[in-house]
Amino acid sequence: MDELIIGGQKLTSRFFLGTGKFASKKIMRETIAQSGAQVVTVALRRVDIQQNAENFLNFIPQNVQILANTSGARQADEAVRIARLSQAAGLGNWVKIEVINDSKYLLPDDQETLKATEILASEGFVVLPYVTPDLYTARALVKAGAAAVMPLGALIGSGQGLQTKYLLEILRQEITETPLIVDAGLGAPSQAAAALEMGFDAVLVNTAVSLAADPVEMARAFGLAAQAGRAAYLAGKMPAGNAQASSPLTGFLHNE
Amino acid sequence: MSNTKNITICNTLCNTEILAIFNDHDPALLEQLAQEAQKITRRYFGRTISLYAPLYLSNHCANQCVYCGFHASLKIPRRKLNEQEIEAEYQALAHAGIQSILLLTGESRQHTPPEYLEAALKAAKKYFANIALEVYPLETEEYARLNAAGCDGVTIFQETYDQARYKILHPAGKKSNYAYRYDAPRRIALGGLRQITLGVLLGLADWRQDILALHAQLRSLEKEFPGVDYAISFPRLRGTYDYKEKNYLVSDAELVKIICVTRILFPRIGINLSTRESASFRDRAVHFGVTKISAGSSTAVGGYAGLGASPACPPDRAVLENAPQFAVNDERSVAAVKAMLEKQGFDPVFTDWRCLAA
Ligand code: SF4
């Protein structure tokens, strides 16, 4: 069985789902339940700590792993605080570090993310940092104890797919000791399949699902695409190339 | 402006081109703008709309804005809430499900000094996830103090960027200092506040120029303080007082255009719509750009608890009936606005930001 192991937990689905932007919490719940996703992100800033009937958490199925995200944090110390608070609120110890200090592009602040990862990993959190696909950052995060590294494929919400492909390829070649998950920017299942074909361990998707005309079906499609991409990767894709004469450089030797 | 112009590249348009859009009355262009704005809003905000409520702490004001119902020389009953009354207002709002509030005062440093605001903020933290202020402009250190007391954001309207009109409209009081007000957003950001809402009061001057100037201020703030969450409000003037100037009034179609163009130019900023607008307008505006709306609003001091929710704060009819700052146009309750949003396929969000400062 081809499993992905993160924080000691075995996962069979390589499709992670974000829970923002849905038309209603009921649709969100239905989508999670039908998608096959075993990991879903939850923004603590959306969680009503006072626990009323509308509380977001009441709409998350019991059997999924919650990955609390620190959205809203602008510095490492805030991300750390949010992680601790979410643990105290019963969301568990899986945390996606999201530190954004640019409201125009929503790009992650890698330096602050690294600082938060160092602190939280040392406290025993299962830390999944969201970063730009920068090799130095990824290496440092692995060293800091990240359970997986989550580079962006394109700007959040853009649906542009794997715009950072060349950098992602470098990360995949160099970072082999820790799972890599493409997070942000994926707009279509084919892009998720492409990420898995490249050897990425999983994908995290939100907007492309929540804004689909039928989010449940779209989530299912992403789940299948992740499976297909993974199967292709394991099967060993043939190298791409152009059609050419069989021995263009050395054929003359045999043409006597 | 030709209809075939690709408006998705609007954020690269110069002011002349934006003005050409503003001055083009072709309904097909307006529809195109609305569709584009909707696409962008969905991409970044999904189908969520945040709800908040304004809460008036005081109607004392030292200024003479000629268009306002709190204007210093008007003989209206003046009142500011005491500690107990504030608590009662908070309870009434929290009871209605509100998690995000905007505390407002008239602009009187004397009656509502920073210490008063500080106390109100501290008390609000018990009830609400997100607290913002709309008060007179302050100094950087004062904003920092309010930040420490629990203030997440500040709203400050320049009212109009037309300096000649500004002078006529604000003839006396501290508010007549245009530059001090214009610089307030920078001081707010330097004071450490995370959320800044800017706006113009539509109806005071030529809206086209006002909107361009507002965009320019926002661009420069974004550059200097990229970590701040910005939002814009576009209240339209609604008379409660005998302000008769009709030359600058903004039509529904013009307001739609303002919202859409702003969304296209600033894809990720929040756009607020208050209950100054009618229910029917608000119900439609949520489809193309608005991300935050007030609900169940009272614009009178003591208006929430005073309407019968708490024995601690008996209704003061004189205040309630005679002196709101402006007339509310959408009187639906929080529950009714929430139901409207759900019916239209939106997720009404009450908690979308909480300060997690230690
Ligand atoms: S607009 Fe504000 S400052 Fe001007 S009179 Fe009204 S309350 Fe006072």
Coordinates of C-alpha atoms and ligand atoms in Angstrom, one line a residue:
Chain A
M1 CA 0.0 0.0 0.0
D2 CA 1.4 3.3 -1.0
E3 CA 1.1 5.5 2.1
L4 CA 2.1 8.9 3.0
I5 CA 3.3 9.2 6.5
I6 CA 3.3 12.6 8.2
G7 CA 3.8 13.1 11.9
G8 CA 3.6 9.3 12.4
Q9 CA 0.2 9.2 10.8
K10 CA -0.5 7.0 7.7
L11 CA -2.5 8.7 5.0
T12 CA -3.9 7.1 1.9
S13 CA -5.3 10.2 0.3
R14 CA -2.9 12.7 -1.1
F15 CA -5.5 15.4 -1.5
F16 CA -5.7 17.9 1.4
L17 CA -8.6 20.3 1.5
G18 CA -8.9 23.8 2.7
T19 CA -12.1 24.9 4.4
G20 CA -12.5 28.6 3.5
K21 CA -14.7 30.3 1.0
F22 CA -17.6 27.8 0.9
A23 CA -21.1 29.0 0.2
S24 CA -22.2 27.4 3.5
K25 CA -20.8 25.3 6.3
K26 CA -23.2 22.5 5.2
I27 CA -21.7 22.4 1.7
M28 CA -18.2 22.4 3.3
R29 CA -19.1 19.5 5.5
E30 CA -20.6 17.5 2.6
T31 CA -17.5 18.3 0.5
I32 CA -15.1 17.1 3.1
A33 CA -17.1 14.0 3.8
Q34 CA -17.3 13.0 0.1
S35 CA -13.8 14.1 -1.0
G36 CA -11.8 11.4 0.5
A37 CA -9.5 14.0 2.0
Q38 CA -8.0 12.9 5.3
V39 CA -6.4 16.2 6.2
V40 CA -8.3 19.5 6.2
T41 CA -7.1 22.9 7.2
V42 CA -9.0 25.1 9.6
A43 CA -8.2 28.8 10.2
L44 CA -8.3 29.5 13.9
R45 CA -9.4 33.0 13.1
R46 CA -12.7 31.5 11.9
V47 CA -13.2 29.4 14.9
D48 CA -15.7 30.8 17.4
I49 CA -14.0 30.1 20.7
Q50 CA -17.3 30.7 22.5
Q51 CA -18.7 27.6 20.9
N52 CA -22.1 28.5 19.6
A53 CA -24.2 26.5 17.3
E54 CA -22.7 28.1 14.2
N55 CA -19.2 27.1 15.3
F56 CA -17.1 26.1 12.4
L57 CA -15.7 23.1 14.2
N58 CA -19.2 21.5 14.4
F59 CA -19.1 21.2 10.7
I60 CA -15.8 19.3 10.4
P61 CA -16.3 15.5 10.2
Q62 CA -14.8 13.6 13.2
N63 CA -12.6 11.2 11.2
V64 CA -10.4 13.8 9.5
Q65 CA -7.1 15.2 10.7
I66 CA -7.4 18.9 11.4
L67 CA -4.5 21.0 10.3
A68 CA -5.0 24.3 12.1
N69 CA -3.6 27.1 10.0
T70 CA -2.2 30.3 11.5
S71 CA -3.7 32.6 8.9
G72 CA -3.8 36.1 10.2
A73 CA -0.3 35.8 11.7
R74 CA 2.2 38.4 10.5
Q75 CA 5.1 37.4 12.5
A76 CA 6.6 34.2 13.9
D77 CA 5.5 34.9 17.5
E78 CA 1.9 35.3 16.4
A79 CA 2.0 32.0 14.5
V80 CA 3.4 30.4 17.6
R81 CA 0.7 31.8 19.7
I82 CA -2.1 30.8 17.3
A83 CA -0.7 27.2 17.2
R84 CA -0.7 27.0 21.0
L85 CA -4.1 28.4 21.2
S86 CA -5.5 26.0 18.7
Q87 CA -4.0 23.1 20.5
A88 CA -5.6 24.4 23.8
A89 CA -8.9 24.8 21.9
G90 CA -8.8 21.1 21.1
L91 CA -7.7 21.3 17.5
G92 CA -4.8 19.0 18.0
N93 CA -1.1 19.5 17.3
W94 CA -1.0 19.6 13.6
V95 CA -0.3 23.1 12.4
K96 CA 0.2 24.8 9.0
I97 CA 2.4 27.8 9.5
E98 CA 1.1 30.6 7.4
V99 CA 2.8 33.9 8.0
I100 CA 1.8 36.6 5.6
N101 CA 2.8 40.2 5.9
D102 CA 1.8 41.4 2.5
S103 CA -1.9 42.0 2.0
K104 CA -1.4 42.8 -1.7
Y105 CA 0.1 39.5 -2.9
L106 CA -0.4 37.3 0.1
L107 CA 3.0 35.9 -0.3
P108 CA 4.4 34.0 2.7
D109 CA 7.2 35.5 4.8
D110 CA 9.7 32.6 4.7
Q111 CA 12.0 34.0 7.4
E112 CA 9.3 34.3 10.0
T113 CA 7.8 31.0 8.9
L114 CA 11.2 29.4 9.6
K115 CA 11.4 30.9 13.1
A116 CA 7.9 29.7 14.0
T117 CA 8.7 26.2 12.7
E118 CA 11.8 26.0 14.8
I119 CA 9.9 26.9 18.0
L120 CA 6.8 24.7 17.3
A121 CA 8.7 21.7 16.1
S122 CA 10.8 21.8 19.3
E123 CA 7.5 21.8 21.3
G124 CA 6.3 18.7 19.6
F125 CA 3.9 20.1 17.1
V126 CA 3.6 18.5 13.7
V127 CA 4.6 21.5 11.7
L128 CA 3.7 22.0 8.0
P129 CA 5.1 25.3 6.9
Y130 CA 3.7 27.2 3.8
V131 CA 6.5 28.9 1.9
T132 CA 7.7 30.1 -1.4
P133 CA 9.6 27.3 -3.2
D134 CA 13.1 28.4 -2.2
L135 CA 15.7 25.7 -1.7
Y136 CA 17.5 27.4 1.2
T137 CA 14.3 27.9 3.1
A138 CA 13.2 24.3 2.4
R139 CA 16.5 22.9 3.7
A140 CA 16.4 25.0 6.8
L141 CA 12.8 24.0 7.5
V142 CA 13.7 20.3 7.2
K143 CA 16.6 20.9 9.6
A144 CA 14.2 22.7 11.9
G145 CA 12.0 19.6 12.1
A146 CA 9.1 20.4 9.7
A147 CA 7.0 17.3 9.2
A148 CA 6.4 18.4 5.6
V149 CA 7.2 21.4 3.5
M150 CA 4.4 23.2 1.6
P151 CA 5.7 25.3 -1.3
L152 CA 3.2 27.4 -3.3
G153 CA 2.4 26.6 -6.9
A154 CA 1.1 30.1 -7.6
L155 CA -0.4 33.0 -5.7
I156 CA -3.2 32.1 -3.3
G157 CA -6.5 32.0 -5.0
S158 CA -5.1 32.6 -8.4
G159 CA -5.9 29.2 -9.9
Q160 CA -2.8 29.6 -12.1
G161 CA -1.4 26.1 -11.4
L162 CA 2.3 25.3 -11.3
Q163 CA 3.7 28.7 -12.1
T164 CA 6.7 27.9 -9.9
K165 CA 7.4 24.6 -11.6
Y166 CA 11.1 25.0 -12.2
L167 CA 11.7 25.9 -8.5
L168 CA 9.4 23.1 -7.4
E169 CA 11.5 20.6 -9.5
I170 CA 14.6 21.7 -7.7
L171 CA 13.0 21.3 -4.3
R172 CA 11.8 17.8 -5.2
Q173 CA 15.2 16.7 -6.4
E174 CA 17.0 18.1 -3.3
I175 CA 14.5 17.5 -0.5
T176 CA 14.0 13.8 -0.3
E177 CA 13.9 13.2 3.4
T178 CA 10.6 15.1 4.1
P179 CA 7.3 15.1 2.3
L180 CA 6.6 18.0 0.0
I181 CA 3.1 19.2 -0.6
V182 CA 2.1 21.7 -3.2
D183 CA -0.1 24.3 -1.6
A184 CA -1.8 27.3 -3.1
G185 CA -2.6 28.3 -6.7
L186 CA -3.9 25.0 -8.1
G187 CA -7.0 25.7 -10.2
A188 CA -7.7 22.3 -11.8
P189 CA -7.4 18.6 -11.1
S190 CA -5.0 18.3 -14.0
Q191 CA -2.6 20.6 -12.2
A192 CA -2.8 18.5 -9.1
A193 CA -2.1 15.4 -11.2
A194 CA 1.0 17.2 -12.6
A195 CA 2.3 18.0 -9.2
L196 CA 2.0 14.4 -8.1
E197 CA 3.6 13.2 -11.3
M198 CA 6.5 15.4 -10.5
G199 CA 7.0 13.5 -7.3
F200 CA 5.2 15.7 -4.9
D201 CA 3.7 13.8 -2.0
A202 CA 0.3 15.6 -1.9
V203 CA -1.5 18.7 -2.8
L204 CA -3.6 21.1 -0.8
V205 CA -6.5 22.8 -2.5
N206 CA -9.2 25.2 -1.4
T207 CA -10.5 27.9 -3.8
A208 CA -10.7 25.6 -6.8
V209 CA -13.0 23.3 -4.9
S210 CA -15.0 25.8 -2.8
L211 CA -15.8 28.0 -5.9
A212 CA -16.6 25.2 -8.2
A213 CA -20.3 25.0 -9.3
D214 CA -20.4 21.6 -7.6
P215 CA -17.7 21.5 -4.9
V216 CA -18.4 17.9 -3.9
E217 CA -17.7 16.7 -7.4
M218 CA -14.7 18.9 -7.9
A219 CA -13.2 17.7 -4.6
R220 CA -13.7 14.1 -5.8
A221 CA -12.1 15.0 -9.1
F222 CA -9.1 16.4 -7.3
G223 CA -8.8 13.3 -5.2
L224 CA -8.8 11.1 -8.3
A225 CA -6.3 13.4 -10.0
A226 CA -4.0 13.1 -7.0
Q227 CA -4.3 9.3 -7.3
A228 CA -3.6 9.3 -11.0
G229 CA -0.6 11.6 -10.6
R230 CA 0.8 9.4 -7.9
A231 CA 0.3 6.3 -9.9
A232 CA 2.1 7.9 -12.9
Y233 CA 5.0 8.9 -10.7
L234 CA 5.3 5.4 -9.3
A235 CA 5.0 3.9 -12.7
G236 CA 8.0 5.9 -13.9
K237 CA 7.0 8.3 -16.6
M238 CA 8.9 8.0 -19.9
P239 CA 11.3 10.8 -20.4
A240 CA 9.8 13.5 -22.7
G241 CA 11.6 14.2 -26.0
N242 CA 11.1 15.0 -29.7
A243 CA 10.8 12.4 -32.4
Q244 CA 14.2 12.0 -34.1
A245 CA 16.2 9.7 -36.3
S246 CA 17.5 6.8 -34.3
S247 CA 21.2 7.7 -34.3
P248 CA 21.5 11.3 -35.6
L249 CA 25.1 11.7 -34.3
T250 CA 26.6 8.3 -34.9
G251 CA 24.5 6.8 -37.7
F252 CA 27.3 7.6 -40.2
L253 CA 29.4 4.8 -38.7
H254 CA 26.9 2.2 -39.8
N255 CA 26.0 3.7 -43.2
E256 CA 28.9 2.2 -45.1
Chain B
M1 CA -13.8 53.7 -23.7
S2 CA -14.6 50.9 -26.0
N3 CA -16.6 48.0 -24.6
T4 CA -14.1 45.5 -26.0
K5 CA -11.4 47.0 -23.7
N6 CA -10.0 44.3 -21.6
I7 CA -11.0 45.5 -18.2
T8 CA -9.1 42.7 -16.4
I9 CA -6.0 44.8 -16.9
C10 CA -7.5 47.7 -15.1
N11 CA -4.9 47.7 -12.4
T12 CA -2.5 48.9 -15.0
L13 CA -4.7 51.7 -16.2
C14 CA -3.8 55.3 -15.7
N15 CA -6.2 57.9 -14.2
T16 CA -7.2 59.1 -17.6
E17 CA -8.4 55.7 -18.6
I18 CA -10.2 55.2 -15.3
L19 CA -11.9 58.5 -15.8
A20 CA -13.0 57.4 -19.2
I21 CA -14.6 54.3 -17.6
F22 CA -16.3 56.6 -15.0
N23 CA -17.7 58.8 -17.7
D24 CA -18.9 56.1 -20.0
H25 CA -22.6 55.5 -19.3
D26 CA -22.9 52.4 -21.4
P27 CA -24.9 49.8 -19.4
A28 CA -23.0 47.0 -21.2
L29 CA -19.7 48.4 -19.8
L30 CA -21.2 48.5 -16.3
E31 CA -22.3 44.9 -16.6
Q32 CA -18.8 43.9 -17.8
L33 CA -17.3 45.7 -14.8
A34 CA -19.7 44.0 -12.4
Q35 CA -18.9 40.5 -13.9
E36 CA -15.2 41.1 -13.6
A37 CA -15.5 42.4 -10.0
Q38 CA -17.6 39.4 -9.1
K39 CA -15.0 37.0 -10.5
I40 CA -12.2 38.7 -8.5
T41 CA -14.2 38.9 -5.3
R42 CA -15.1 35.2 -5.5
R43 CA -11.5 34.3 -6.0
Y44 CA -10.3 36.0 -2.9
F45 CA -13.3 36.0 -0.6
G46 CA -15.2 33.0 -1.9
R47 CA -18.9 33.1 -1.0
T48 CA -18.3 34.5 2.5
I49 CA -19.6 37.9 3.7
S50 CA -18.6 39.2 7.1
L51 CA -21.2 40.9 9.3
Y52 CA -20.5 43.7 11.8
A53 CA -22.5 46.3 13.7
P54 CA -21.7 49.9 14.5
L55 CA -22.1 51.1 18.1
Y56 CA -22.4 54.7 18.9
L57 CA -20.7 55.5 22.3
S58 CA -21.4 59.2 22.1
N59 CA -22.8 62.0 20.0
H60 CA -20.8 64.8 21.4
C61 CA -19.0 66.6 18.7
A62 CA -16.8 69.7 18.5
N63 CA -16.9 70.0 14.8
Q64 CA -19.2 71.8 12.3
C65 CA -19.4 69.5 9.4
V66 CA -22.3 71.1 7.6
Y67 CA -23.8 67.8 6.4
C68 CA -23.9 65.9 9.7
G69 CA -26.7 65.3 12.3
F70 CA -24.2 65.5 15.2
H71 CA -22.8 68.9 14.2
A72 CA -21.7 70.9 17.3
S73 CA -24.1 73.8 17.0
L74 CA -27.2 71.6 16.5
K75 CA -29.5 71.6 19.5
I76 CA -29.9 67.9 19.9
P77 CA -29.9 65.9 23.1
R78 CA -26.2 65.0 23.7
R79 CA -25.2 61.9 25.4
K80 CA -22.4 59.6 26.0
L81 CA -22.7 56.1 27.4
N82 CA -21.3 55.3 30.8
E83 CA -19.6 52.1 31.7
Q84 CA -22.8 50.3 32.6
E85 CA -24.6 51.5 29.5
I86 CA -21.7 50.4 27.3
E87 CA -21.9 47.0 28.9
A88 CA -25.6 46.8 28.2
E89 CA -25.1 47.8 24.6
Y90 CA -22.4 45.1 24.2
Q91 CA -24.6 42.5 25.7
A92 CA -27.5 43.4 23.4
L93 CA -25.3 43.1 20.3
A94 CA -23.5 40.0 21.4
H95 CA -26.9 38.5 22.1
A96 CA -27.9 39.2 18.5
G97 CA -24.8 37.1 17.4
I98 CA -22.5 40.0 16.5
Q99 CA -18.8 39.3 16.9
S100 CA -17.3 42.2 15.1
I101 CA -18.1 45.8 16.1
L102 CA -17.2 49.3 15.1
L103 CA -17.3 51.7 18.0
L104 CA -18.1 55.3 17.0
T105 CA -18.2 58.6 18.6
G106 CA -18.7 62.2 17.4
E107 CA -15.4 64.0 17.2
S108 CA -15.0 65.3 20.7
R109 CA -11.7 64.7 22.4
Q110 CA -13.0 66.5 25.4
H111 CA -16.1 64.2 26.0
T112 CA -14.6 61.0 24.7
P113 CA -10.8 61.2 25.4
P114 CA -8.5 58.3 24.6
E115 CA -8.9 57.0 28.2
Y116 CA -12.6 56.6 27.6
L117 CA -12.0 54.8 24.4
E118 CA -9.5 52.6 26.1
A119 CA -12.0 51.5 28.7
A120 CA -14.6 50.9 26.1
L121 CA -12.2 48.7 24.1
K122 CA -11.2 46.7 27.2
A123 CA -14.8 46.0 28.1
A124 CA -15.5 45.0 24.5
K125 CA -12.9 42.3 24.4
K126 CA -15.0 40.2 26.7
Y127 CA -17.8 40.1 24.0
F128 CA -16.3 40.4 20.6
A129 CA -13.7 38.8 18.4
N130 CA -13.0 42.0 16.4
I131 CA -13.2 45.6 17.5
A132 CA -12.6 48.7 15.4
L133 CA -13.0 52.3 16.2
E134 CA -14.2 55.3 14.2
V135 CA -13.3 58.4 16.1
Y136 CA -11.4 61.7 15.8
P137 CA -7.9 61.5 14.4
L138 CA -5.3 60.7 17.1
E139 CA -1.5 60.8 17.5
T140 CA 0.6 57.7 16.8
E141 CA 1.3 57.0 20.5
E142 CA -2.4 57.2 21.2
Y143 CA -3.2 54.7 18.4
A144 CA -0.5 52.4 19.9
R145 CA -2.3 52.7 23.3
L146 CA -5.6 51.9 21.8
N147 CA -4.0 49.0 20.0
A148 CA -2.7 47.6 23.3
A149 CA -6.2 48.1 24.8
G150 CA -7.7 45.7 22.2
C151 CA -8.4 47.8 19.1
D152 CA -7.9 45.8 15.9
G153 CA -8.7 48.4 13.4
V154 CA -9.5 52.1 12.8
T155 CA -11.8 53.6 10.3
I156 CA -11.1 57.2 9.2
F157 CA -12.8 58.9 6.3
Q158 CA -11.3 61.8 4.6
E159 CA -14.9 62.7 3.7
T160 CA -13.7 64.4 0.5
Y161 CA -10.2 64.9 -1.1
D162 CA -11.3 68.1 -2.8
Q163 CA -9.6 70.6 -0.6
A164 CA -11.7 73.6 -1.6
R165 CA -14.9 71.7 -0.8
Y166 CA -13.3 70.3 2.3
K167 CA -12.9 73.8 3.6
I168 CA -16.4 74.8 2.9
L169 CA -17.8 71.7 4.5
H170 CA -15.6 71.8 7.6
P171 CA -15.6 75.4 8.5
A172 CA -14.5 75.2 12.1
G173 CA -13.1 72.8 14.7
K174 CA -10.1 70.5 14.6
K175 CA -11.6 68.7 11.6
S176 CA -10.9 71.7 9.4
N177 CA -7.3 70.7 9.3
Y178 CA -7.2 68.6 6.1
A179 CA -3.6 67.6 6.3
Y180 CA -3.8 66.3 9.9
R181 CA -6.7 64.1 8.9
Y182 CA -5.1 62.9 5.7
D183 CA -2.0 61.8 7.6
A184 CA -4.1 59.8 10.1
P185 CA -3.9 56.4 8.3
R186 CA -0.1 56.6 8.4
R187 CA -0.2 57.2 12.2
I188 CA -2.7 54.4 12.6
A189 CA -0.3 52.0 10.8
L190 CA 2.7 53.3 12.8
G191 CA 0.6 52.8 15.9
G192 CA 0.5 49.1 15.1
L193 CA -3.1 48.7 14.0
R194 CA -3.8 45.8 11.7
Q195 CA -6.9 47.0 9.9
I196 CA -7.4 50.4 8.3
T197 CA -10.6 51.4 6.7
L198 CA -10.6 54.5 4.5
G199 CA -13.4 56.1 2.7
V200 CA -15.1 59.1 1.2
L201 CA -18.6 60.3 1.9
L202 CA -20.1 60.3 -1.5
G203 CA -22.2 63.3 -2.2
L204 CA -19.8 66.0 -0.9
A205 CA -17.8 66.6 -4.1
D206 CA -17.2 65.2 -7.5
W207 CA -17.0 61.5 -6.9
R208 CA -14.7 60.8 -9.8
Q209 CA -11.9 62.9 -8.4
D210 CA -12.6 61.7 -4.9
I211 CA -12.3 58.1 -5.9
L212 CA -9.1 58.7 -7.8
A213 CA -7.6 60.5 -4.8
L214 CA -8.8 57.7 -2.4
H215 CA -7.2 55.1 -4.6
A216 CA -3.9 57.1 -4.7
Q217 CA -3.8 57.3 -0.9
L218 CA -4.5 53.6 -0.6
R219 CA -1.7 52.7 -3.1
S220 CA 0.8 54.7 -1.2
L221 CA -0.3 53.2 2.1
E222 CA -0.1 49.7 0.7
K223 CA 3.5 50.4 -0.4
E224 CA 4.6 51.8 2.9
F225 CA 2.6 49.3 5.1
P226 CA 2.1 46.1 3.2
G227 CA 1.1 44.1 6.2
V228 CA -2.1 46.1 7.0
D229 CA -5.5 44.8 5.9
Y230 CA -7.2 47.6 4.1
A231 CA -10.8 48.1 3.5
I232 CA -12.9 50.9 1.9
S233 CA -16.3 52.2 2.7
F234 CA -18.4 54.3 0.3
P235 CA -21.2 55.7 2.4
R236 CA -23.6 57.9 0.4
L237 CA -24.7 61.0 2.1
R238 CA -28.1 60.6 3.8
G239 CA -29.6 63.7 5.2
T240 CA -30.7 64.1 8.8
Y241 CA -30.0 67.7 8.8
D242 CA -30.7 70.5 6.4
Y243 CA -27.8 70.0 4.1
K244 CA -29.2 70.9 0.7
E245 CA -26.4 70.5 -1.7
K246 CA -27.7 68.3 -4.5
N247 CA -25.0 68.8 -7.1
Y248 CA -22.8 65.9 -6.1
L249 CA -25.3 63.2 -5.4
V250 CA -24.2 59.7 -6.5
S251 CA -26.7 57.5 -8.3
D252 CA -27.1 53.7 -7.8
A253 CA -25.4 53.0 -11.1
E254 CA -22.5 55.3 -10.2
L255 CA -22.1 53.6 -6.8
V256 CA -22.0 50.2 -8.5
K257 CA -19.3 51.5 -10.8
I258 CA -17.3 52.8 -7.9
I259 CA -17.5 49.5 -6.1
C260 CA -16.6 47.5 -9.2
V261 CA -13.7 49.6 -10.4
T262 CA -12.3 49.7 -6.9
R263 CA -12.5 45.9 -6.7
I264 CA -10.8 45.5 -10.0
L265 CA -8.0 47.9 -9.0
F266 CA -7.6 46.4 -5.5
P267 CA -8.5 42.7 -5.7
R268 CA -7.8 41.9 -2.1
I269 CA -9.1 44.8 -0.1
G270 CA -12.3 44.6 1.9
I271 CA -15.3 46.6 0.7
N272 CA -17.9 47.6 3.3
L273 CA -21.5 48.6 2.8
S274 CA -23.4 50.2 5.6
T275 CA -27.1 50.3 6.4
R276 CA -27.2 53.8 4.8
E277 CA -28.0 51.8 1.7
S278 CA -31.3 50.3 1.0
A279 CA -32.0 46.6 1.6
S280 CA -32.6 46.0 -2.1
F281 CA -29.3 47.7 -3.1
R282 CA -27.3 45.8 -0.4
D283 CA -28.9 42.5 -1.5
R284 CA -27.4 43.0 -5.0
A285 CA -24.1 44.6 -4.0
V286 CA -23.0 41.5 -2.2
H287 CA -22.8 39.8 -5.6
F288 CA -20.1 41.9 -7.2
G289 CA -17.6 43.3 -4.7
V290 CA -18.8 43.9 -1.2
T291 CA -17.3 41.7 1.5
K292 CA -18.5 43.1 4.7
I293 CA -21.9 44.5 5.7
S294 CA -23.4 45.9 8.8
A295 CA -26.6 44.4 10.1
G296 CA -29.2 45.3 12.6
S297 CA -27.6 48.7 12.9
S298 CA -28.7 51.6 15.2
T299 CA -27.0 54.9 14.6
A300 CA -28.3 56.4 17.8
V301 CA -26.4 56.5 21.1
G302 CA -27.8 53.7 23.3
G303 CA -29.8 52.4 20.3
Y304 CA -29.3 48.7 21.0
A305 CA -30.0 48.2 24.7
G306 CA -32.3 51.2 24.6
L307 CA -34.6 49.4 22.3
G308 CA -35.7 47.1 25.1
A309 CA -33.0 44.5 25.6
S310 CA -31.7 45.5 28.9
P311 CA -33.1 46.8 32.2
A312 CA -29.8 48.4 32.9
C313 CA -30.3 50.9 30.2
P314 CA -33.8 52.2 29.9
P315 CA -34.8 53.7 26.6
D316 CA -34.1 57.3 26.1
R317 CA -36.7 58.2 23.5
A318 CA -35.4 61.6 22.9
V319 CA -32.1 60.3 21.8
L320 CA -33.4 57.4 19.9
E321 CA -36.0 59.2 17.9
N322 CA -34.4 62.6 17.3
A323 CA -30.7 62.2 16.9
P324 CA -29.2 59.5 14.9
Q325 CA -26.1 60.5 12.9
F326 CA -27.8 59.5 9.7
A327 CA -30.9 57.7 8.8
V328 CA -30.7 53.9 8.5
N329 CA -32.0 52.7 5.2
D330 CA -31.9 49.0 5.8
E331 CA -33.6 48.2 9.1
R332 CA -33.5 44.4 9.0
S333 CA -32.3 42.6 12.0
V334 CA -29.0 40.6 12.1
A335 CA -31.0 37.4 11.7
A336 CA -32.8 38.8 8.7
V337 CA -29.6 39.9 7.0
K338 CA -28.1 36.5 7.7
A339 CA -31.1 34.7 6.2
M340 CA -30.9 37.0 3.1
L341 CA -27.3 36.1 2.6
E342 CA -27.9 32.4 3.0
K343 CA -30.8 32.5 0.6
Q344 CA -28.5 34.1 -2.0
G345 CA -25.9 31.4 -1.6
F346 CA -23.5 33.2 0.7
D347 CA -22.0 32.1 4.0
P348 CA -22.5 34.9 6.6
V349 CA -19.4 35.0 8.7
F350 CA -19.4 36.4 12.2
T351 CA -15.9 35.6 13.2
D352 CA -13.2 36.2 10.6
W353 CA -10.4 37.8 12.6
R354 CA -9.5 37.7 16.2
C355 CA -6.5 39.4 17.7
L356 CA -4.3 36.8 19.4
A357 CA -1.9 39.2 21.0
A358 CA -0.7 38.0 24.3
Ligands
SF4_1 S1 -19.2 64.2 10.7 FE1 -18.2 63.6 12.6 S2 -17.0 65.3 13.1 FE2 -18.5 66.0 11.6 S3 -20.1 66.9 12.8 FE3 -20.6 64.7 12.4 S4 -19.8 63.6 14.1 FE4 -18.9 65.6 14.2

